[in-house]
Coordinates of C-alpha atoms in Angstrom, one line a residue:
M1391 CA 82.1 75.3 16.3
N1392 CA 79.4 75.7 19.0
R1393 CA 80.0 73.8 21.8
R1394 CA 77.6 70.9 20.8
R1395 CA 78.8 70.5 17.9
F1396 CA 82.2 70.1 19.5
L1397 CA 81.1 67.7 22.7
A1398 CA 79.2 65.7 19.8
G1399 CA 82.1 65.3 17.8
A1400 CA 85.0 64.6 20.9
G1401 CA 82.5 61.9 21.9
I1402 CA 82.5 59.9 18.7
T1403 CA 86.0 60.4 18.2
T1404 CA 87.7 60.3 21.7
L1405 CA 85.7 57.1 22.8
G1406 CA 84.1 54.9 20.5
T1407 CA 82.9 52.9 23.1
V1408 CA 80.1 53.3 24.9
T1409 CA 82.1 53.8 28.5
G1410 CA 82.7 57.4 29.9
Y1411 CA 80.6 60.2 28.1
G1412 CA 80.2 58.7 25.5
G1413 CA 77.8 56.5 27.7
L1414 CA 76.1 59.2 28.9
R1415 CA 75.0 60.2 25.4
I1416 CA 73.5 57.4 24.8
A1417 CA 72.2 56.8 28.4
D1418 CA 70.6 61.1 28.6
I1419 CA 72.3 61.2 32.1
R1420 CA 71.5 65.3 32.6
P1421 CA 70.3 67.7 35.2
Y1422 CA 66.7 67.7 34.7
D1423 CA 64.5 69.7 36.5
P1424 CA 61.6 71.5 34.9
A1425 CA 59.5 74.2 36.7
L1426 CA 55.7 73.5 37.8
P1427 CA 52.7 74.8 36.8
T1428 CA 51.3 78.0 37.4
G1429 CA 48.5 80.2 36.8
E1430 CA 46.5 83.2 38.1
S1431 CA 43.2 81.3 37.0
P1432 CA 42.3 79.0 36.0
R1433 CA 42.5 79.0 32.8
E1434 CA 46.0 80.2 32.8
S1435 CA 46.6 77.4 35.3
I1436 CA 45.6 74.6 33.0
T1437 CA 47.1 75.7 30.6
A1438 CA 50.6 75.6 32.0
A1439 CA 49.8 71.5 33.8
A1440 CA 49.0 71.0 29.8
Q1441 CA 52.4 72.3 28.3
H1442 CA 54.1 71.3 31.2
R1443 CA 53.4 67.7 30.7
H1444 CA 54.8 68.1 27.6
A1445 CA 58.3 68.6 29.7
A1446 CA 57.9 66.5 32.5
D1447 CA 58.4 62.3 33.0
H1448 CA 55.2 61.3 33.1
R1449 CA 52.8 58.1 32.7
A1450 CA 49.8 58.2 30.6
V1451 CA 46.6 56.0 30.8
T1452 CA 43.2 57.0 28.5
N1453 CA 40.5 54.8 28.0
V1454 CA 37.4 55.4 25.8
R1455 CA 34.0 53.3 26.5
V1456 CA 31.3 54.7 23.7
L1457 CA 28.5 55.3 25.0
D1458 CA 26.1 55.8 21.6
D1459 CA 26.4 55.4 18.2
W1460 CA 24.6 53.5 15.3
T1461 CA 24.5 49.7 17.0
G1462 CA 22.7 49.8 20.2
E1463 CA 24.6 48.3 21.5
T1464 CA 26.4 50.7 24.1
P1465 CA 27.7 50.8 26.4
Y1466 CA 31.4 49.7 25.7
D1467 CA 34.6 49.6 26.1
L1468 CA 37.0 50.8 22.5
D1469 CA 40.2 51.2 23.2
V1470 CA 42.9 52.1 26.2
R1471 CA 45.9 54.6 25.3
K1472 CA 48.8 54.7 27.5
L1473 CA 52.1 56.8 27.2
W1474 CA 55.5 56.6 28.9
H1475 CA 57.1 59.9 28.8
Q1476 CA 60.7 60.5 29.4
P1477 CA 61.6 63.9 28.3
S1478 CA 64.2 63.8 30.6
R1479 CA 66.3 60.8 28.7
R1480 CA 64.1 61.1 25.8
R1481 CA 62.6 58.7 25.0
H1482 CA 59.0 57.8 24.8
L1483 CA 57.1 54.3 24.9
H1484 CA 53.3 54.1 23.4
T1485 CA 50.7 51.7 23.2
L1486 CA 46.9 51.9 21.9
T1487 CA 45.3 48.9 22.3
T1488 CA 41.8 48.9 20.6
F1489 CA 38.6 46.0 21.6
E1490 CA 36.6 44.2 19.5
T1491 CA 33.3 45.5 20.2
P1492 CA 30.0 46.6 18.3
L1493 CA 31.4 49.0 15.8
T1494 CA 35.2 47.9 15.3
Q1495 CA 33.4 44.6 14.0
S1496 CA 34.3 43.5 10.4
N1497 CA 30.3 43.7 9.7
R1498 CA 29.8 46.5 10.7
L1499 CA 31.7 47.8 7.9
A1500 CA 29.5 48.9 6.4
D1501 CA 27.6 50.3 8.8
A1502 CA 30.5 52.8 9.9
P1503 CA 30.7 55.5 8.1
D1504 CA 34.6 55.8 6.8
R1505 CA 37.5 54.5 8.9
E1506 CA 39.1 57.4 10.0
Y1507 CA 36.3 59.3 11.5
V1508 CA 36.1 55.9 14.3
T1509 CA 39.1 56.6 16.6
P1510 CA 38.5 59.0 19.1
H1511 CA 42.2 60.1 19.0
Q1512 CA 43.6 63.3 17.0
T1513 CA 47.2 61.7 15.6
L1514 CA 47.5 60.6 12.1
W1515 CA 49.3 57.3 13.7
A1516 CA 46.3 56.0 15.6
L1517 CA 43.7 57.2 12.4
L1518 CA 46.4 54.2 10.4
H1519 CA 46.2 52.4 13.5
Y1520 CA 42.1 52.2 13.4
N1521 CA 42.7 51.7 9.5
R1522 CA 44.4 48.5 10.3
V1523 CA 41.5 47.4 12.9
L1524 CA 38.6 48.0 11.1
D1525 CA 41.0 45.2 8.3
D1526 CA 39.8 42.0 8.1
G1527 CA 42.9 41.0 7.8
Y1528 CA 43.5 41.9 11.8
D1529 CA 42.0 40.1 14.8
L1530 CA 40.9 42.0 16.9
P1531 CA 42.2 43.7 19.8
L1532 CA 44.4 44.5 18.2
T1533 CA 48.1 47.2 19.7
N1534 CA 50.0 48.5 18.0
V1535 CA 53.9 50.1 19.6
R1536 CA 55.5 52.4 19.2
Y1537 CA 59.0 53.3 20.8
I1538 CA 60.7 56.3 20.7
T1539 CA 64.8 58.1 21.3
D1540 CA 67.8 59.9 20.0
G1541 CA 68.4 57.9 18.1
A1542 CA 65.7 55.5 17.0
W1543 CA 61.7 54.5 17.3
L1544 CA 60.8 50.9 17.3
Y1545 CA 57.1 50.0 16.0
D1546 CA 54.9 47.2 15.8
H1547 CA 51.6 47.4 13.8
D1548 CA 50.6 44.1 15.6
A1549 CA 52.6 44.0 19.3
P1550 CA 51.0 41.1 21.4
T1551 CA 47.8 43.1 23.8
P1552 CA 49.8 44.3 26.7
A1553 CA 49.7 42.0 30.3
G1554 CA 50.0 44.2 32.9
G1555 CA 52.6 46.8 32.5
A1556 CA 55.0 44.9 30.1
V1557 CA 54.6 45.6 26.6
R1558 CA 56.3 42.5 24.1
V1559 CA 56.7 43.3 19.7
S1560 CA 56.2 40.5 18.5
D1561 CA 59.0 38.1 15.5
N1562 CA 57.5 39.0 12.2
R1563 CA 55.8 42.3 12.7
S1564 CA 58.0 45.2 14.6
G1565 CA 60.8 47.3 12.8
H1566 CA 63.8 49.4 14.1
I1567 CA 64.1 52.0 11.8
P1568 CA 67.2 54.9 13.1
D1569 CA 66.7 57.8 13.3
G1570 CA 68.1 61.4 14.3
D1571 CA 65.4 62.9 13.5
Y1572 CA 63.7 62.9 17.5
E1573 CA 62.2 66.2 18.0
R1574 CA 59.5 65.2 14.3
A1575 CA 59.8 61.4 15.3
S1576 CA 58.0 62.1 18.8
E1577 CA 55.9 64.2 17.7
P1578 CA 52.8 62.4 16.8
V1579 CA 52.8 60.6 20.3
R1580 CA 54.1 64.1 22.3
R1581 CA 50.0 65.4 21.8
D1582 CA 48.0 67.2 23.2
L1583 CA 45.0 67.1 25.9
V1584 CA 44.0 71.3 26.1
R1585 CA 44.7 72.9 23.7
P1586 CA 45.4 77.1 24.0
H1587 CA 42.4 79.3 24.7
Q1588 CA 40.3 82.0 25.8
T1589 CA 37.3 80.6 27.4
D1590 CA 36.3 80.1 31.2
W1591 CA 36.2 77.2 33.2
T1592 CA 34.2 76.6 37.4
R1593 CA 35.4 74.7 39.8
T1594 CA 33.6 71.6 40.1
A1595 CA 35.0 70.0 43.9
A1596 CA 38.5 70.6 45.6
D1597 CA 40.2 68.9 48.8
D1598 CA 43.0 68.4 50.9
E1599 CA 45.0 67.2 47.5
T1600 CA 42.7 69.0 43.7
I1601 CA 41.1 71.3 42.0
T1602 CA 38.6 69.9 39.6
Y1603 CA 37.2 72.1 36.5
R1604 CA 34.1 72.0 34.7
L1605 CA 33.8 73.5 31.3
V1606 CA 30.5 72.5 29.2
G1607 CA 29.2 73.8 26.0
A1608 CA 29.7 73.2 22.3
D1609 CA 31.7 76.9 21.3
A1610 CA 33.9 75.7 24.5
Y1611 CA 34.6 72.5 24.0
A1612 CA 35.7 73.0 20.2
Q1613 CA 38.4 75.4 21.7
V1614 CA 39.8 73.5 24.3
V1615 CA 39.8 69.4 22.6
P1616 CA 41.7 68.2 19.9
L1617 CA 39.7 67.2 17.3
P1618 CA 40.6 63.9 15.4
F1619 CA 39.9 64.1 11.6
A1620 CA 35.9 63.5 11.2
P1621 CA 33.9 66.2 9.3
I1622 CA 32.3 66.6 12.2
S1623 CA 28.9 69.3 11.5
G1624 CA 27.9 69.9 15.9
F1625 CA 27.5 69.1 18.9
G1626 CA 25.8 67.3 21.6
D1627 CA 26.2 67.1 24.9
C1628 CA 30.4 67.9 25.2
W1629 CA 32.0 69.1 28.6
I1630 CA 35.6 68.0 30.0
E1631 CA 36.6 68.1 33.2
V1632 CA 40.0 68.5 34.8
T1633 CA 41.6 68.0 38.0
L1634 CA 45.1 70.1 38.9
D1635 CA 47.7 68.8 41.8
R1636 CA 46.8 71.7 44.8
K1637 CA 50.8 70.8 45.5
T1638 CA 52.6 70.7 42.1
G1639 CA 49.8 72.4 39.9
R1640 CA 50.6 69.5 38.0
L1641 CA 47.6 67.2 35.8
R1642 CA 46.1 64.7 37.7
R1643 CA 42.5 63.6 35.3
I1644 CA 41.0 64.6 32.0
V1645 CA 37.2 63.9 31.6
E1646 CA 35.6 64.7 28.6
N1647 CA 32.4 63.5 27.2
R1648 CA 32.4 63.9 23.3
A1649 CA 29.2 63.9 21.4
V1650 CA 29.4 64.8 17.9
V1651 CA 27.4 64.4 14.8
I1652 CA 29.3 63.3 12.2
D1653 CA 28.3 64.1 7.8
L1654 CA 28.5 60.6 6.0
Q1655 CA 30.8 60.0 2.8
D1656 CA 28.7 60.8 -1.0
G1657 CA 25.6 62.5 0.3
A1658 CA 24.6 59.5 3.8
G1659 CA 23.6 61.3 5.9
E1660 CA 24.6 62.7 9.6
R1661 CA 25.1 59.3 12.6
S1662 CA 26.1 60.4 15.7
L1663 CA 28.7 59.3 18.0
T1664 CA 29.4 59.9 21.9
Y1665 CA 32.4 59.4 23.9
R1666 CA 33.5 58.9 27.4
I1667 CA 37.3 59.9 27.4
E1668 CA 38.9 59.4 30.5
T1669 CA 43.1 60.0 31.3
D1670 CA 45.0 59.5 34.3
I1671 CA 48.2 60.6 34.5
D1672 CA 50.5 60.2 37.3
R1673 CA 53.9 59.2 38.1
Y1674 CA 55.7 62.4 37.6
G1675 CA 59.5 62.4 37.6
D1676 CA 60.4 58.5 38.5
V1677 CA 58.5 57.0 35.0
R1678 CA 60.4 55.6 32.6
A1679 CA 59.8 54.6 28.8
R1680 CA 61.0 50.4 28.3
R1681 CA 62.3 49.4 25.7
P1682 CA 60.1 47.0 24.6
A1683 CA 60.5 43.7 24.6
G1684 CA 61.1 40.6 22.3
S1685 CA 63.1 40.2 19.1
V1686 CA 63.2 43.4 17.2
N1687 CA 63.8 43.8 13.3
G1688 CA 66.9 45.5 12.3
D1689 CA 70.5 44.5 10.1
L1690 CA 73.8 45.8 12.3
E1691 CA 74.0 48.9 10.0
S1692 CA 71.4 50.0 11.3
H1693 CA 72.1 49.7 14.8
V1694 CA 75.0 50.5 14.3
K1695 CA 73.3 54.0 12.7
A1696 CA 71.0 54.2 15.3
L1697 CA 73.8 54.2 17.8
L1698 CA 76.0 57.3 16.0
F1699 CA 72.2 59.5 16.1
D1700 CA 72.5 59.1 20.0
L1701 CA 75.4 60.2 20.6
V1702 CA 75.2 63.4 18.3
N1703 CA 71.4 64.0 19.4
Y1704 CA 72.2 64.7 23.1

C-alpha cells in the first residue's frame, strides 16, 4: 500500500472526526510554495507566468466591454468574471455576471447569430451560462457561481449579483454535489489566459515594478488566445498586451482587443464582434476562496460523502 492510501485510511479509521490529522486534511493544511516563473525570452517568461497562475493562490478579475457589434449601440460593458483560485487549499470560487445590454436583451435574439457565439469566454460552463442569459425566463444581470473543493462542488445558476467581494447563493436554485474527482471538477474554472505558442512579443512599456509586452496580428493572436466556440471566419484588429511583475515574473494584467468575424448558421451571412477584454491578477499568496454565503441545497448523505471525499483526496 502506498503512503497516500495508508494516510487516507488511517485518517478515516483512527480519527473519524474533523479534529487532529483529519482536521488538517479537511482544511488542506500542507507545505505549499510553488516556484516563481522564469524565462530567457519574453515568450518563455509569458508562457511560464501563465502556467504558474494555475499553481499559485491568486485572484483574477476579467471585465469585458463590447466595442462594436450589429446593434449600433456600442460601447457597453457585457460581463465581469471573477476567480478566487487557492490551489494551496484545493479550493476555487468562481463567478460570472452578465449585464443587461443591447446584445443580451431578449428582443435582440433574432439579431444574434446563435447563443453560444455571444460569450467571449471559451469554457463550456460559460457557454451554458450565456444560453441562460438569452432565455426569457431569467432576469438580467444574471450571475453564475461555482465553488469547488476536494470533496464537493456548490453551484447556483441564478445567484444574487455579488456586492463588492461578497458572494452568495440563493435558497431555491443552488445545489451541492459530492464529487471526489477534484481535477475534473476544477478544470472548467482553471482556464488558460495565454496558451503555449511560438510567436514573438515586443516590449512596449517598463518601469521599476512591471514590464509590458504586446503582440499584434491575426496569426499571432490566434496562437496565443484561447478562443470560444464560435465558428470564426476572419479576424480584424486583434492584439494582446501582457504585463509581468519585474521582481516575481508573475502575471499582473492582460488586455486584449478581440475583433472577429462570425459565420452565421444556415447561410445567414456574417457578423462582426469586437471585445475589449481586461484581466487583472493580484493577491498572489494571500487570497482565500471562501465558501459562498447562503443556504445550499443538499441532504445529509451528500454532505457526509463530501466529507469522506475531502479526507481521501488530500
